[in-house]
Tab-separated table of C-alpha atoms in Angstrom:
chain	number	residue	atom	x	y	z
P	1051	MET	CA	0.000	0.000	0.000
P	1052	TYR	CA	1.331	3.417	-1.033
P	1053	GLU	CA	0.667	5.032	2.379
P	1054	LEU	CA	3.326	2.823	3.977
P	1055	LYS	CA	5.878	3.614	1.250
P	1056	ILE	CA	5.306	7.351	1.701
P	1057	ALA	CA	5.568	7.006	5.475
P	1058	LEU	CA	8.890	5.125	5.227
P	1059	ARG	CA	10.302	7.671	2.767
P	1060	GLN	CA	9.428	10.596	5.018
P	1061	VAL	CA	10.825	8.886	8.107
P	1062	LEU	CA	14.123	8.091	6.348
P	1063	SER	CA	14.451	11.552	4.810
P	1064	ARG	CA	14.663	13.258	8.215
P	1065	ARG	CA	17.232	11.021	9.902
P	1066	ARG	CA	18.186	13.371	12.736
P	1067	GLN	CA	14.585	13.940	13.780
P	1068	THR	CA	13.868	10.246	13.383
P	1069	PHE	CA	16.874	9.360	15.549
P	1070	PHE	CA	15.814	11.580	18.448
P	1071	ALA	CA	12.178	10.440	18.265
P	1072	ILE	CA	13.262	6.791	18.383
P	1073	LEU	CA	15.751	7.590	21.170
P	1074	ALA	CA	12.984	9.160	23.276
P	1075	VAL	CA	10.842	6.042	22.994
P	1076	ALA	CA	13.773	3.678	23.556
P	1077	LEU	CA	14.902	5.482	26.707
P	1078	ALA	CA	11.357	5.599	28.059
P	1079	VAL	CA	10.857	1.867	27.543
P	1080	ALA	CA	14.325	1.057	28.943
P	1081	VAL	CA	13.817	3.166	32.080
P	1082	ILE	CA	10.397	1.690	32.698
P	1083	THR	CA	11.514	-1.932	32.229
P	1084	VAL	CA	14.425	-1.406	34.642
P	1085	MET	CA	12.135	0.242	37.195
P	1086	MET	CA	9.593	-2.568	36.813
P	1087	ALA	CA	12.381	-5.090	37.443
P	1088	MET	CA	13.362	-3.169	40.588
P	1089	LEU	CA	9.775	-2.983	41.829
P	1090	SER	CA	9.134	-6.671	41.089
P	1091	GLY	CA	12.380	-7.674	42.776
P	1092	PHE	CA	11.715	-5.495	45.803
P	1093	GLN	CA	8.174	-6.829	46.214
P	1094	THR	CA	9.257	-10.445	45.711
P	1095	GLU	CA	12.112	-10.187	48.218
P	1096	LEU	CA	9.955	-8.373	50.748
P	1097	VAL	CA	7.186	-10.958	50.585
P	1098	LYS	CA	9.746	-13.772	50.602
P	1099	SER	CA	11.481	-12.371	53.689
P	1100	SER	CA	8.110	-11.897	55.392
P	1101	ILE	CA	7.175	-15.509	54.639
P	1102	GLU	CA	10.517	-17.240	55.143
P	1103	ASN	CA	11.986	-15.267	58.045
P	1104	ASN	CA	8.853	-15.503	60.158
P	1105	PRO	CA	6.251	-18.164	60.909
P	1106	HIS	CA	3.234	-17.970	58.617
P	1107	ILE	CA	1.093	-17.761	61.756
P	1108	VAL	CA	2.133	-16.686	65.264
P	1109	ILE	CA	-0.059	-17.821	68.149
P	1110	THR	CA	-0.045	-15.960	71.473
P	1111	PRO	CA	-2.375	-15.762	74.512
P	1112	GLN	CA	-5.637	-13.989	73.673
P	1113	ASP	CA	-5.560	-12.093	76.940
P	1114	LYS	CA	-2.826	-9.494	76.538
P	1115	LYS	CA	-2.246	-9.545	80.300
P	1116	GLU	CA	-1.326	-13.217	80.065
P	1117	GLU	CA	2.349	-13.691	79.256
P	1118	PHE	CA	2.453	-17.403	78.454
P	1119	ILE	CA	0.566	-20.172	76.686
P	1120	HIS	CA	-0.287	-23.071	78.994
P	1121	LEU	CA	-1.034	-26.595	77.775
P	1122	TYR	CA	1.103	-25.795	74.745
P	1123	LYS	CA	1.703	-29.451	73.896
P	1124	TYR	CA	-2.038	-30.100	73.661
P	1125	ASN	CA	-2.653	-26.936	71.612
P	1126	SER	CA	0.308	-27.669	69.332
P	1127	ALA	CA	-0.974	-31.179	68.643
P	1128	ARG	CA	-4.470	-29.904	67.784
P	1129	ILE	CA	-3.133	-27.191	65.489
P	1130	ALA	CA	-0.818	-29.656	63.745
P	1131	GLU	CA	-3.850	-31.779	62.813
P	1132	LYS	CA	-5.542	-28.918	60.943
P	1133	GLU	CA	-5.765	-29.123	57.181
P	1134	GLY	CA	-3.133	-27.001	55.472
P	1135	VAL	CA	-0.747	-26.950	58.455
P	1136	ILE	CA	2.745	-28.335	57.751
P	1137	ALA	CA	4.536	-27.810	61.044
P	1138	VAL	CA	4.077	-26.323	64.513
P	1139	SER	CA	6.829	-25.021	66.787
P	1140	PRO	CA	6.315	-23.906	70.409
P	1141	LYS	CA	8.837	-21.303	71.550
P	1142	TYR	CA	9.871	-19.655	74.796
P	1143	LEU	CA	11.204	-16.113	74.334
P	1144	GLY	CA	13.248	-14.407	77.005
P	1145	GLN	CA	15.701	-11.541	77.302
P	1146	ALA	CA	19.053	-12.386	78.854
P	1147	ALA	CA	22.734	-11.502	78.697
P	1148	LEU	CA	25.530	-13.603	77.241
P	1149	GLU	CA	29.002	-13.285	78.722
P	1150	TYR	CA	32.283	-14.518	77.317
P	1151	ARG	CA	35.481	-13.446	79.016
P	1152	ASP	CA	35.272	-9.630	79.192
P	1153	ASN	CA	32.484	-9.344	76.595
P	1154	ALA	CA	28.756	-9.161	77.282
P	1155	GLU	CA	25.771	-8.753	74.948
P	1156	GLY	CA	22.017	-8.615	75.451
P	1157	VAL	CA	20.204	-11.339	73.511
P	1158	SER	CA	16.791	-12.671	72.640
P	1159	LEU	CA	17.094	-16.196	74.012
P	1160	GLN	CA	14.759	-18.520	72.107
P	1161	GLY	CA	13.941	-21.899	73.572
P	1162	VAL	CA	12.790	-24.224	70.798
P	1163	GLU	CA	12.280	-27.833	69.891
P	1164	PRO	CA	15.016	-27.914	67.196
P	1165	GLU	CA	13.342	-30.241	64.697
P	1166	ALA	CA	9.988	-28.473	64.978
P	1167	GLU	CA	11.572	-25.014	64.703
P	1168	ASN	CA	13.579	-26.113	61.696
P	1169	SER	CA	10.394	-27.343	59.991
P	1170	VAL	CA	8.685	-23.985	60.589
P	1171	MET	CA	11.572	-21.565	60.061
P	1172	LYS	CA	14.080	-23.544	57.925
P	1173	VAL	CA	16.827	-22.408	60.313
P	1174	SER	CA	19.301	-24.971	58.951
P	1175	GLU	CA	19.361	-23.080	55.629
P	1176	ASP	CA	20.894	-20.085	57.425
P	1177	ILE	CA	23.549	-22.074	59.296
P	1178	ILE	CA	27.075	-21.021	58.277
P	1179	ASN	CA	29.005	-22.963	60.899
P	1180	GLY	CA	28.102	-26.034	62.941
P	1181	SER	CA	24.623	-27.575	63.005
P	1182	PHE	CA	21.269	-26.350	64.240
P	1183	LEU	CA	19.907	-29.858	64.764
P	1184	SER	CA	22.842	-30.702	67.040
P	1185	LEU	CA	20.802	-28.905	69.712
P	1186	VAL	CA	18.672	-32.064	69.835
P	1187	HIS	CA	21.574	-33.984	71.387
P	1188	THR	CA	23.138	-31.109	73.338
P	1189	ARG	CA	21.217	-30.218	76.473
P	1190	HIS	CA	23.142	-26.993	77.029
P	1191	GLY	CA	23.976	-26.151	73.444
P	1192	ILE	CA	23.367	-22.746	71.870
P	1193	VAL	CA	23.267	-21.405	68.303
P	1194	LEU	CA	24.157	-17.728	67.865
P	1195	GLY	CA	23.694	-15.110	65.173
P	1196	ASP	CA	27.014	-14.532	63.428
P	1197	LYS	CA	27.100	-10.822	64.318
P	1198	LEU	CA	26.402	-11.651	67.950
P	1199	ALA	CA	29.206	-14.220	67.944
P	1200	GLU	CA	31.512	-11.657	66.352
P	1201	ASN	CA	30.683	-9.087	69.049
P	1202	LEU	CA	31.299	-11.667	71.773
P	1203	GLU	CA	34.431	-12.927	69.974
P	1204	VAL	CA	33.318	-16.567	70.285
P	1205	GLN	CA	33.614	-19.540	67.939
P	1206	PRO	CA	31.766	-22.882	67.803
P	1207	GLY	CA	33.089	-25.001	70.652
P	1208	ASP	CA	33.410	-22.073	73.066
P	1209	SER	CA	31.171	-21.858	76.138
P	1210	VAL	CA	29.206	-18.713	77.017
P	1211	ASP	CA	27.452	-17.846	80.267
P	1212	VAL	CA	23.753	-16.975	80.146
P	1213	VAL	CA	22.826	-14.461	82.838
P	1214	PHE	CA	19.397	-13.243	83.998
P	1215	PRO	CA	18.336	-11.696	87.341
P	1216	GLY	CA	16.716	-14.327	89.555
P	1217	SER	CA	18.075	-17.220	87.476
P	1218	GLN	CA	21.152	-19.312	88.030
P	1219	THR	CA	23.954	-18.456	85.613
P	1220	THR	CA	24.285	-21.344	83.163
P	1221	SER	CA	27.026	-22.204	80.690
P	1222	PHE	CA	25.998	-23.086	77.114
P	1223	LYS	CA	28.304	-24.495	74.454
P	1224	VAL	CA	28.195	-22.776	71.064
P	1225	VAL	CA	27.286	-25.460	68.511
P	1226	GLY	CA	26.462	-23.314	65.494
P	1227	LEU	CA	26.297	-19.862	63.882
P	1228	ILE	CA	23.492	-18.503	61.686
P	1229	HIS	CA	23.356	-15.677	59.172
P	1230	THR	CA	19.993	-14.288	58.027
P	1231	GLY	CA	21.317	-10.985	56.714
P	1232	THR	CA	19.049	-9.017	59.055
P	1233	SER	CA	19.550	-7.148	62.325
P	1234	ALA	CA	18.374	-10.320	64.137
P	1235	ASP	CA	21.890	-11.717	63.667
P	1236	GLU	CA	23.066	-9.344	66.401
P	1237	VAL	CA	20.690	-10.583	69.113
P	1238	THR	CA	19.467	-14.089	68.238
P	1239	ALA	CA	20.382	-17.100	70.376
P	1240	TYR	CA	18.699	-20.520	70.053
P	1241	ALA	CA	18.731	-23.210	72.724
P	1242	ARG	CA	16.614	-26.248	73.584
P	1243	LEU	CA	13.142	-25.460	74.894
P	1244	ASP	CA	13.466	-27.514	78.076
P	1245	SER	CA	16.837	-25.905	78.889
P	1246	VAL	CA	15.494	-22.378	78.456
P	1247	GLN	CA	12.343	-23.136	80.468
P	1248	ARG	CA	14.534	-24.470	83.276
P	1249	PHE	CA	16.849	-21.461	83.095
P	1250	PHE	CA	13.962	-18.984	83.453
P	1251	ASN	CA	12.173	-21.217	86.003
P	1252	LYS	CA	9.097	-21.416	83.763
P	1253	PRO	CA	8.389	-25.121	83.168
P	1254	GLY	CA	5.364	-26.159	81.125
P	1255	VAL	CA	4.750	-22.832	79.339
P	1256	VAL	CA	5.805	-21.114	76.117
P	1257	SER	CA	5.582	-17.561	74.784
P	1258	THR	CA	4.379	-18.321	71.257
P	1259	ILE	CA	3.543	-21.139	68.883
P	1260	GLY	CA	4.770	-20.711	65.311
P	1261	VAL	CA	2.879	-22.344	62.451
P	1262	ARG	CA	3.912	-23.066	58.881
P	1263	VAL	CA	1.188	-23.712	56.306
P	1264	THR	CA	1.098	-25.199	52.815
P	1265	ASP	CA	-0.203	-22.041	51.126
P	1266	PRO	CA	1.026	-18.824	52.799
P	1267	TYR	CA	-1.823	-16.868	51.196
P	1268	GLN	CA	-4.332	-19.055	53.063
P	1269	ALA	CA	-2.690	-18.216	56.398
P	1270	GLU	CA	-5.388	-15.661	57.256
P	1271	VAL	CA	-8.165	-18.255	56.910
P	1272	ILE	CA	-6.285	-20.861	58.945
P	1273	ALA	CA	-5.427	-18.274	61.620
P	1274	SER	CA	-9.112	-17.403	62.015
P	1275	SER	CA	-9.962	-21.093	62.363
P	1276	ILE	CA	-7.293	-21.545	65.054
P	1277	GLU	CA	-8.632	-18.568	66.995
P	1278	ARG	CA	-12.176	-19.935	66.978
P	1279	GLU	CA	-11.187	-23.426	68.062
P	1280	SER	CA	-8.385	-22.744	70.548
P	1281	GLY	CA	-9.326	-19.457	72.177
P	1282	LEU	CA	-5.809	-18.193	71.451
P	1283	ASP	CA	-4.782	-15.173	69.398
P	1284	ALA	CA	-3.487	-16.164	65.929
P	1285	VAL	CA	-1.882	-13.554	63.668
P	1286	SER	CA	-0.995	-14.419	60.070
P	1287	TRP	CA	2.022	-12.952	58.298
P	1288	LEU	CA	-0.427	-11.025	56.082
P	1289	GLU	CA	-1.927	-9.290	59.094
P	1290	ALA	CA	1.449	-8.746	60.763
P	1291	ASN	CA	2.860	-7.142	57.608
P	1292	ALA	CA	-0.284	-5.258	56.584
P	1293	GLU	CA	1.452	-1.858	56.743
P	1294	ILE	CA	4.313	-3.021	54.532
P	1295	LEU	CA	1.938	-4.576	52.000
P	1296	ASN	CA	-0.143	-1.369	51.964
P	1297	LEU	CA	3.073	0.572	51.414
P	1298	LEU	CA	3.796	-1.593	48.380
P	1299	ASN	CA	0.353	-0.842	46.932
P	1300	THR	CA	0.866	2.886	47.524
P	1301	GLN	CA	4.296	2.662	45.944
P	1302	LYS	CA	2.773	1.002	42.876
P	1303	THR	CA	0.388	3.941	42.445
P	1304	PHE	CA	3.198	6.516	42.511
P	1305	VAL	CA	5.334	4.398	40.194
P	1306	ASN	CA	2.470	4.094	37.694
P	1307	ILE	CA	2.140	7.887	37.682
P	1308	PHE	CA	5.877	8.093	37.028
P	1309	TYR	CA	5.483	5.619	34.150
P	1310	LEU	CA	2.766	7.769	32.575
P	1311	LEU	CA	4.987	10.853	32.786
P	1312	ILE	CA	7.852	9.036	31.053
P	1313	TYR	CA	5.528	7.683	28.365
P	1314	GLY	CA	4.142	11.201	27.927
P	1315	ILE	CA	7.627	12.617	27.359
P	1316	ALA	CA	8.338	9.932	24.755
P	1317	GLY	CA	4.962	10.614	23.135
P	1318	PHE	CA	5.705	14.326	22.873
P	1319	GLY	CA	8.976	13.439	21.154
P	1320	ILE	CA	7.131	11.533	18.452
P	1321	ALA	CA	4.358	14.133	18.183
P	1322	ASN	CA	6.938	16.922	17.794
P	1323	THR	CA	8.725	14.972	15.055
P	1324	LEU	CA	5.494	14.384	13.129
P	1325	ILE	CA	4.309	18.005	13.525
P	1326	THR	CA	7.679	19.167	12.151
P	1327	ILE	CA	7.273	16.791	9.201
P	1328	VAL	CA	3.774	18.206	8.567
P	1329	ALA	CA	5.191	21.748	8.561
P	1330	GLN	CA	8.073	20.823	6.265
P	1331	ARG	CA	6.021	18.606	3.958
P	1332	THR	CA	3.029	20.889	3.543
P	1333	ARG	CA	3.502	21.187	-0.239
P	1334	GLU	CA	3.859	17.410	-0.690
P	1335	ILE	CA	0.696	16.843	1.339
P	1336	GLY	CA	-1.104	19.378	-0.815
P	1337	ILE	CA	0.067	17.640	-4.004
P	1338	LEU	CA	-1.065	14.251	-2.679
P	1339	LYS	CA	-4.512	15.631	-1.885
P	1340	ALA	CA	-4.678	17.347	-5.271
P	1341	MET	CA	-3.896	14.002	-6.883
P	1342	GLY	CA	-6.876	12.451	-5.162
P	1343	ALA	CA	-5.476	11.196	-1.845
P	1344	SER	CA	-8.250	11.173	0.715
P	1345	GLN	CA	-8.070	12.624	4.206
P	1346	LYS	CA	-8.104	9.064	5.484
P	1347	SER	CA	-5.020	8.173	3.407
P	1348	ILE	CA	-3.122	11.234	4.652
P	1349	MET	CA	-3.978	10.304	8.232
P	1350	VAL	CA	-2.843	6.725	7.610
P	1351	VAL	CA	0.517	8.005	6.285
P	1352	PHE	CA	1.259	9.879	9.498
P	1353	LEU	CA	-0.096	7.148	11.745
P	1354	PHE	CA	2.213	4.731	9.935
P	1355	GLN	CA	5.115	7.051	10.698
P	1356	SER	CA	4.119	7.097	14.361
P	1357	VAL	CA	3.939	3.292	14.413
P	1358	ILE	CA	7.314	2.932	12.682
P	1359	LEU	CA	9.063	5.328	15.054
P	1360	GLY	CA	7.407	3.766	18.084
P	1361	ALA	CA	8.061	0.171	17.032
P	1362	ILE	CA	11.774	0.738	16.419
P	1363	GLY	CA	12.129	2.641	19.694
P	1364	LEU	CA	10.179	-0.045	21.511
P	1365	VAL	CA	12.422	-2.860	20.278
P	1366	LEU	CA	15.621	-0.954	21.024
P	1367	GLY	CA	14.326	0.130	24.429
P	1368	THR	CA	13.323	-3.409	25.374
P	1369	VAL	CA	16.733	-4.798	24.417
P	1370	PHE	CA	18.558	-1.967	26.184
P	1371	GLY	CA	16.371	-2.309	29.283
P	1372	TYR	CA	17.047	-6.039	29.430
P	1373	ILE	CA	20.809	-5.535	29.093
P	1374	VAL	CA	20.842	-2.875	31.834
P	1375	THR	CA	18.742	-5.052	34.158
P	1376	VAL	CA	21.023	-8.067	33.693
P	1377	ALA	CA	24.081	-5.863	34.246
P	1378	LEU	CA	22.601	-4.474	37.477
P	1379	GLN	CA	21.752	-8.001	38.619
P	1380	ASN	CA	25.371	-9.065	38.155
P	1381	TYR	CA	26.660	-5.913	39.836
P	1382	GLU	CA	25.230	-6.063	43.355
P	1383	ILE	CA	24.242	-2.598	44.549
P	1384	LYS	CA	24.450	-2.309	48.326
P	1385	VAL	CA	21.509	-0.631	50.056
P	1386	PRO	CA	21.006	0.374	53.725
P	1387	GLN	CA	19.238	-2.527	55.450
P	1388	GLU	CA	17.359	-0.231	57.816
P	1389	MET	CA	15.803	1.618	54.866
P	1390	TYR	CA	14.882	-1.441	52.797
P	1391	PHE	CA	13.439	-3.809	55.387
P	1392	GLY	CA	16.619	-5.825	55.863
P	1393	LEU	CA	17.518	-6.204	52.175
P	1394	GLN	CA	21.279	-6.033	51.634
P	1395	THR	CA	21.395	-5.466	47.884
P	1396	LEU	CA	19.078	-3.835	45.390
P	1397	PRO	CA	16.818	-6.644	44.158
P	1398	LEU	CA	15.942	-6.906	40.473
P	1399	LYS	CA	13.702	-9.528	38.955
P	1400	ILE	CA	13.242	-10.013	35.221
P	1401	GLU	CA	9.655	-10.891	34.419
P	1402	PRO	CA	8.534	-11.201	30.770
P	1403	ILE	CA	5.143	-9.714	31.660
P	1404	ASN	CA	6.866	-6.428	32.603
P	1405	PHE	CA	8.375	-6.144	29.129
P	1406	LEU	CA	4.972	-6.846	27.582
P	1407	TYR	CA	3.345	-4.143	29.716
P	1408	ALA	CA	6.027	-1.617	28.779
P	1409	ALA	CA	5.763	-2.503	25.104
P	1410	PHE	CA	1.964	-2.386	25.050
P	1411	PHE	CA	1.604	0.978	26.757
P	1412	ALA	CA	4.477	2.514	24.791
P	1413	PHE	CA	2.825	1.390	21.565
P	1414	ILE	CA	-0.546	2.837	22.598
P	1415	ILE	CA	1.045	6.165	23.582
P	1416	ASN	CA	2.842	6.295	20.228
P	1417	ILE	CA	-0.412	5.800	18.333
P	1418	ILE	CA	-2.094	8.518	20.391
P	1419	SER	CA	0.868	10.838	19.795
P	1420	GLY	CA	0.437	10.468	16.049
P	1421	ILE	CA	-3.272	11.297	15.978
P	1422	TYR	CA	-2.982	15.116	16.278
P	1423	PRO	CA	-0.345	15.655	13.562
P	1424	ALA	CA	-2.170	13.133	11.342
P	1425	ARG	CA	-5.452	15.039	11.695
P	1426	LYS	CA	-3.652	18.320	11.124
P	1427	ALA	CA	-2.109	17.023	7.900
P	1428	ALA	CA	-5.396	15.524	6.712
P	1429	LYS	CA	-7.260	18.834	7.153
P	1430	LEU	CA	-4.813	20.881	5.071
P	1431	ASP	CA	-6.422	22.609	2.105
P	1432	PRO	CA	-4.542	21.330	-0.993
P	1433	VAL	CA	-4.523	24.674	-2.802
P	1434	LYS	CA	-3.256	26.638	0.206
P	1435	ALA	CA	-0.777	23.883	0.993
P	1436	ILE	CA	0.746	24.068	-2.522
P	1437	GLU	CA	0.768	27.901	-2.571
P	1438	SER	CA	2.349	28.152	0.908
P	1439	THR	CA	5.795	27.050	-0.329
């Protein structure tokens, strides 16, 4: 069709304008695909850390004045029988001090049943030295966060003293070190549940019961069921992280506005190029109309130009965005953990759907950008257009 040939000829005849129009689209698509990769990576890592670094459901006494859960073995057994529940881990939480030679650090001492806790929290995956499950066979064994061990200057095999007012100072042998990459590494200390209960003189009670479920997104439903049947308070990870998840949704809104602004800038680049072509090609447009070209054909010529410019820019932008994203993935960018919810490096995740979204919206914006100059060209009076040059 002759409209396409005319469109290609006009695009190629103004190479500098064509280059900058394509560059505007390519940069817009590249920036958006990289930002989408950052947003997807950030959201994925945040949800993953919320799911993996915490129990899917945390059970505590319903009465806030009550500090402990009694009959925890009975309640744990009932919860473990519920459909969708994978594992249950009772835990005693207490604040204490660890001493080694002249060093002392405050810690969150967690008394756990090692195998149950490992099933709920996958602690063994974070072990960097020693063994978490060795706690099963070591009555007074302890597993420390690596930062805590560094501050105390201890190594696996050393013995530390656990101190708490009103309790008898007890020596625990370090049997392992864990690294989660979060601030918890500075204060976390695991020991056997019975040993911690005995140390704090609190036999037969626990502070919380952690639950892991098959489908984390069904945790809210299962938590409600546990509350009804046990009379205990059950909080799912969705409820516990509601503010963070709401922040993500708010962030998406602002990012989408940013996307629209970038697309708009790219669209203006194409529109400006086509308007310039209309101004410079007024006589040719007049001749075409005088030769019988309809308004529709003139519009199609300029819409074709918009599509050509947008399509080339879209392809180049997608390729460039992919290359930049891969390069950033390979070059780990350090970020402050306290600002990014414990993340150590800037997360990027390549998802094909993000490239499709960027391509689709860029293409639509390009079409819209070509409508005004196309209509302007189509409405030119052929006689005036020829006489104007």
